[in-house]
JSON list of C-alpha atoms in Angstrom, two decimals:
[
{"chain": "Z", "resi": 1, "resn": "GLY", "atom": "CA", "xyz": [-271.57, -56.39, -90.62]},
{"chain": "Z", "resi": 2, "resn": "ILE", "atom": "CA", "xyz": [-268.48, -58.19, -91.38]},
{"chain": "Z", "resi": 3, "resn": "ALA", "atom": "CA", "xyz": [-266.14, -55.86, -89.38]},
{"chain": "Z", "resi": 4, "resn": "ALA", "atom": "CA", "xyz": [-268.33, -56.34, -86.07]},
{"chain": "Z", "resi": 5, "resn": "LEU", "atom": "CA", "xyz": [-268.55, -60.07, -86.67]},
{"chain": "Z", "resi": 6, "resn": "GLN", "atom": "CA", "xyz": [-264.60, -60.05, -86.90]},
{"chain": "Z", "resi": 7, "resn": "THR", "atom": "CA", "xyz": [-264.18, -57.97, -83.77]},
{"chain": "Z", "resi": 8, "resn": "SER", "atom": "CA", "xyz": [-266.48, -60.20, -81.88]},
{"chain": "Z", "resi": 9, "resn": "ALA", "atom": "CA", "xyz": [-264.55, -63.35, -83.20]},
{"chain": "Z", "resi": 10, "resn": "GLN", "atom": "CA", "xyz": [-261.23, -61.57, -82.08]},
{"chain": "Z", "resi": 11, "resn": "PHE", "atom": "CA", "xyz": [-262.52, -60.74, -78.75]},
{"chain": "Z", "resi": 12, "resn": "GLY", "atom": "CA", "xyz": [-263.74, -64.44, -78.24]},
{"chain": "Z", "resi": 13, "resn": "THR", "atom": "CA", "xyz": [-260.20, -65.65, -79.33]},
{"chain": "Z", "resi": 14, "resn": "ASN", "atom": "CA", "xyz": [-258.66, -63.31, -76.83]},
{"chain": "Z", "resi": 15, "resn": "SER", "atom": "CA", "xyz": [-261.03, -64.51, -73.85]},
{"chain": "Z", "resi": 16, "resn": "ALA", "atom": "CA", "xyz": [-260.03, -67.83, -74.66]},
{"chain": "Z", "resi": 17, "resn": "ASN", "atom": "CA", "xyz": [-256.33, -66.89, -74.79]},
{"chain": "Z", "resi": 18, "resn": "ASP", "atom": "CA", "xyz": [-256.77, -65.23, -71.47]},
{"chain": "Z", "resi": 19, "resn": "ILE", "atom": "CA", "xyz": [-258.50, -68.05, -69.59]},
{"chain": "Z", "resi": 20, "resn": "THR", "atom": "CA", "xyz": [-255.49, -70.45, -70.95]},
{"chain": "Z", "resi": 21, "resn": "GLY", "atom": "CA", "xyz": [-253.03, -68.02, -69.58]},
{"chain": "Z", "resi": 22, "resn": "ALA", "atom": "CA", "xyz": [-254.84, -67.73, -66.40]},
{"chain": "Z", "resi": 23, "resn": "THR", "atom": "CA", "xyz": [-255.01, -71.58, -66.01]},
{"chain": "Z", "resi": 24, "resn": "SER", "atom": "CA", "xyz": [-251.42, -71.90, -66.79]},
{"chain": "Z", "resi": 25, "resn": "ALA", "atom": "CA", "xyz": [-250.24, -68.97, -64.31]},
{"chain": "Z", "resi": 26, "resn": "ALA", "atom": "CA", "xyz": [-252.48, -70.81, -61.49]},
{"chain": "Z", "resi": 27, "resn": "MET", "atom": "CA", "xyz": [-251.22, -74.38, -62.30]},
{"chain": "Z", "resi": 28, "resn": "ASP", "atom": "CA", "xyz": [-247.55, -73.01, -62.16]},
{"chain": "Z", "resi": 29, "resn": "ARG", "atom": "CA", "xyz": [-248.35, -71.60, -58.67]},
{"chain": "Z", "resi": 30, "resn": "VAL", "atom": "CA", "xyz": [-249.88, -74.85, -57.67]},
{"chain": "Z", "resi": 31, "resn": "GLU", "atom": "CA", "xyz": [-246.89, -76.96, -58.62]},
{"chain": "Z", "resi": 32, "resn": "GLN", "atom": "CA", "xyz": [-244.49, -74.44, -56.64]},
{"chain": "Z", "resi": 33, "resn": "LEU", "atom": "CA", "xyz": [-247.02, -74.59, -53.67]},
{"chain": "Z", "resi": 34, "resn": "GLU", "atom": "CA", "xyz": [-246.86, -78.52, -53.79]},
{"chain": "Z", "resi": 35, "resn": "ALA", "atom": "CA", "xyz": [-243.07, -78.35, -53.55]},
{"chain": "Z", "resi": 36, "resn": "ILE", "atom": "CA", "xyz": [-243.03, -76.30, -50.27]},
{"chain": "Z", "resi": 37, "resn": "ALA", "atom": "CA", "xyz": [-242.86, -78.14, -46.91]},
{"chain": "Z", "resi": 38, "resn": "TYR", "atom": "CA", "xyz": [-246.34, -78.53, -45.39]},
{"chain": "Z", "resi": 39, "resn": "ALA", "atom": "CA", "xyz": [-245.45, -76.47, -42.33]},
{"chain": "Z", "resi": 40, "resn": "ASN", "atom": "CA", "xyz": [-244.11, -73.59, -44.37]},
{"chain": "Z", "resi": 41, "resn": "LEU", "atom": "CA", "xyz": [-247.09, -72.85, -46.41]},
{"chain": "Z", "resi": 42, "resn": "ALA", "atom": "CA", "xyz": [-248.22, -69.27, -46.04]},
{"chain": "Z", "resi": 43, "resn": "ASN", "atom": "CA", "xyz": [-250.37, -66.79, -47.98]},
{"chain": "Z", "resi": 44, "resn": "GLY", "atom": "CA", "xyz": [-248.43, -64.84, -50.83]},
{"chain": "Z", "resi": 45, "resn": "GLY", "atom": "CA", "xyz": [-248.88, -62.42, -53.81]},
{"chain": "Z", "resi": 46, "resn": "PRO", "atom": "CA", "xyz": [-249.65, -60.64, -55.59]},
{"chain": "Z", "resi": 47, "resn": "GLN", "atom": "CA", "xyz": [-247.13, -61.89, -58.03]},
{"chain": "Z", "resi": 48, "resn": "GLN", "atom": "CA", "xyz": [-247.13, -60.69, -61.65]},
{"chain": "Z", "resi": 49, "resn": "VAL", "atom": "CA", "xyz": [-246.96, -63.25, -64.35]},
{"chain": "Z", "resi": 50, "resn": "THR", "atom": "CA", "xyz": [-246.90, -62.67, -68.05]},
{"chain": "Z", "resi": 51, "resn": "VAL", "atom": "CA", "xyz": [-248.45, -65.39, -70.19]},
{"chain": "Z", "resi": 52, "resn": "ASN", "atom": "CA", "xyz": [-249.10, -64.62, -73.93]},
{"chain": "Z", "resi": 53, "resn": "ASN", "atom": "CA", "xyz": [-248.48, -60.95, -73.68]},
{"chain": "Z", "resi": 54, "resn": "ARG", "atom": "CA", "xyz": [-251.24, -60.61, -71.00]},
{"chain": "Z", "resi": 55, "resn": "THR", "atom": "CA", "xyz": [-250.19, -59.57, -67.40]},
{"chain": "Z", "resi": 56, "resn": "PHE", "atom": "CA", "xyz": [-251.76, -61.67, -64.56]},
{"chain": "Z", "resi": 57, "resn": "ASN", "atom": "CA", "xyz": [-251.89, -61.08, -60.80]},
{"chain": "Z", "resi": 58, "resn": "VAL", "atom": "CA", "xyz": [-251.52, -64.36, -58.95]},
{"chain": "Z", "resi": 59, "resn": "THR", "atom": "CA", "xyz": [-252.21, -64.47, -55.11]},
{"chain": "Z", "resi": 60, "resn": "TRP", "atom": "CA", "xyz": [-252.93, -67.49, -52.83]},
{"chain": "Z", "resi": 61, "resn": "VAL", "atom": "CA", "xyz": [-254.45, -68.06, -49.59]},
{"chain": "Z", "resi": 62, "resn": "VAL", "atom": "CA", "xyz": [-253.69, -70.93, -47.14]},
{"chain": "Z", "resi": 63, "resn": "GLN", "atom": "CA", "xyz": [-256.31, -71.92, -44.73]},
{"chain": "Z", "resi": 64, "resn": "ASN", "atom": "CA", "xyz": [-255.09, -74.46, -42.19]},
{"chain": "Z", "resi": 65, "resn": "ASN", "atom": "CA", "xyz": [-257.23, -77.40, -41.05]},
{"chain": "Z", "resi": 66, "resn": "ILE", "atom": "CA", "xyz": [-259.67, -76.80, -43.51]},
{"chain": "Z", "resi": 67, "resn": "PRO", "atom": "CA", "xyz": [-261.77, -78.88, -44.12]},
{"chain": "Z", "resi": 68, "resn": "VAL", "atom": "CA", "xyz": [-260.53, -81.08, -41.30]},
{"chain": "Z", "resi": 69, "resn": "THR", "atom": "CA", "xyz": [-257.50, -81.22, -39.04]},
{"chain": "Z", "resi": 70, "resn": "ASN", "atom": "CA", "xyz": [-254.06, -81.75, -41.02]},
{"chain": "Z", "resi": 71, "resn": "VAL", "atom": "CA", "xyz": [-255.64, -80.73, -44.27]},
{"chain": "Z", "resi": 72, "resn": "THR", "atom": "CA", "xyz": [-254.79, -77.22, -45.71]},
{"chain": "Z", "resi": 73, "resn": "THR", "atom": "CA", "xyz": [-257.13, -75.69, -48.54]},
{"chain": "Z", "resi": 74, "resn": "ILE", "atom": "CA", "xyz": [-255.33, -73.21, -50.79]},
{"chain": "Z", "resi": 75, "resn": "ASP", "atom": "CA", "xyz": [-257.18, -70.90, -53.17]},
{"chain": "Z", "resi": 76, "resn": "VAL", "atom": "CA", "xyz": [-254.95, -69.53, -56.01]},
{"chain": "Z", "resi": 77, "resn": "THR", "atom": "CA", "xyz": [-256.61, -66.45, -57.52]},
{"chain": "Z", "resi": 78, "resn": "VAL", "atom": "CA", "xyz": [-255.64, -65.18, -60.84]},
{"chain": "Z", "resi": 79, "resn": "ALA", "atom": "CA", "xyz": [-256.91, -61.72, -61.95]},
{"chain": "Z", "resi": 80, "resn": "TRP", "atom": "CA", "xyz": [-256.45, -59.39, -64.99]},
{"chain": "Z", "resi": 81, "resn": "SER", "atom": "CA", "xyz": [-257.92, -56.49, -66.77]},
{"chain": "Z", "resi": 82, "resn": "VAL", "atom": "CA", "xyz": [-259.44, -56.65, -70.35]},
{"chain": "Z", "resi": 83, "resn": "THR", "atom": "CA", "xyz": [-260.05, -53.22, -72.28]},
{"chain": "Z", "resi": 84, "resn": "GLN", "atom": "CA", "xyz": [-262.45, -53.49, -75.11]},
{"chain": "Z", "resi": 85, "resn": "SER", "atom": "CA", "xyz": [-264.06, -50.43, -76.85]},
{"chain": "Z", "resi": 86, "resn": "GLY", "atom": "CA", "xyz": [-262.42, -48.16, -73.98]},
{"chain": "Z", "resi": 87, "resn": "VAL", "atom": "CA", "xyz": [-264.34, -50.09, -71.39]},
{"chain": "Z", "resi": 88, "resn": "THR", "atom": "CA", "xyz": [-261.95, -51.83, -68.84]},
{"chain": "Z", "resi": 89, "resn": "ARG", "atom": "CA", "xyz": [-263.32, -54.99, -67.02]},
{"chain": "Z", "resi": 90, "resn": "ASN", "atom": "CA", "xyz": [-261.52, -56.80, -64.25]},
{"chain": "Z", "resi": 91, "resn": "LYS", "atom": "CA", "xyz": [-261.64, -60.62, -64.54]},
{"chain": "Z", "resi": 92, "resn": "GLN", "atom": "CA", "xyz": [-260.54, -63.35, -62.12]},
{"chain": "Z", "resi": 93, "resn": "THR", "atom": "CA", "xyz": [-260.62, -67.20, -61.71]},
{"chain": "Z", "resi": 94, "resn": "VAL", "atom": "CA", "xyz": [-260.08, -69.12, -58.49]},
{"chain": "Z", "resi": 95, "resn": "PHE", "atom": "CA", "xyz": [-258.44, -72.60, -58.31]},
{"chain": "Z", "resi": 96, "resn": "ARG", "atom": "CA", "xyz": [-258.86, -74.37, -55.01]},
{"chain": "Z", "resi": 97, "resn": "PHE", "atom": "CA", "xyz": [-256.85, -77.58, -54.03]},
{"chain": "Z", "resi": 98, "resn": "VAL", "atom": "CA", "xyz": [-256.36, -79.32, -50.64]},
{"chain": "Z", "resi": 99, "resn": "ARG", "atom": "CA", "xyz": [-253.20, -80.65, -49.33]},
{"chain": "Z", "resi": 100, "resn": "ALA", "atom": "CA", "xyz": [-252.83, -83.19, -46.47]},
{"chain": "Z", "resi": 101, "resn": "SER", "atom": "CA", "xyz": [-250.13, -83.12, -43.96]},
{"chain": "Z", "resi": 102, "resn": "VAL", "atom": "CA", "xyz": [-247.99, -86.20, -44.04]},
{"chain": "Z", "resi": 103, "resn": "PHE", "atom": "CA", "xyz": [-247.30, -87.80, -40.77]}
]
C-alpha cells in the first residue's frame, strides 16, 4: 500500500543522491589528477570520501600510452554499499578520461 510506495520512493531518492555523490567524488578526483604533472601520474586509492552522509571508496588506474603514444587513459572508480531490507548491495561507477602529454 502507501507504506510500500513511500519506501520505494525513498529508496529512489537515496539512489539518486548516491549517484550524485559518486559523481561528485569522481569529478573531485579527476580535477586533482588533472593538476598532477603528466610524468607523475600513478595508480591510487582506495581513498574514502564522504558525500551526503555516504562513504565512497575512490580508486584510479593510470594506463600510459593508451589509446596512443603520449596519451594516458585514467579510470576513476567510485564504489559504495547500499543496505535495504537487510540486504547489502555493492555499487560502483567508473569515469574514464584521457590526458595527453604536452611536449
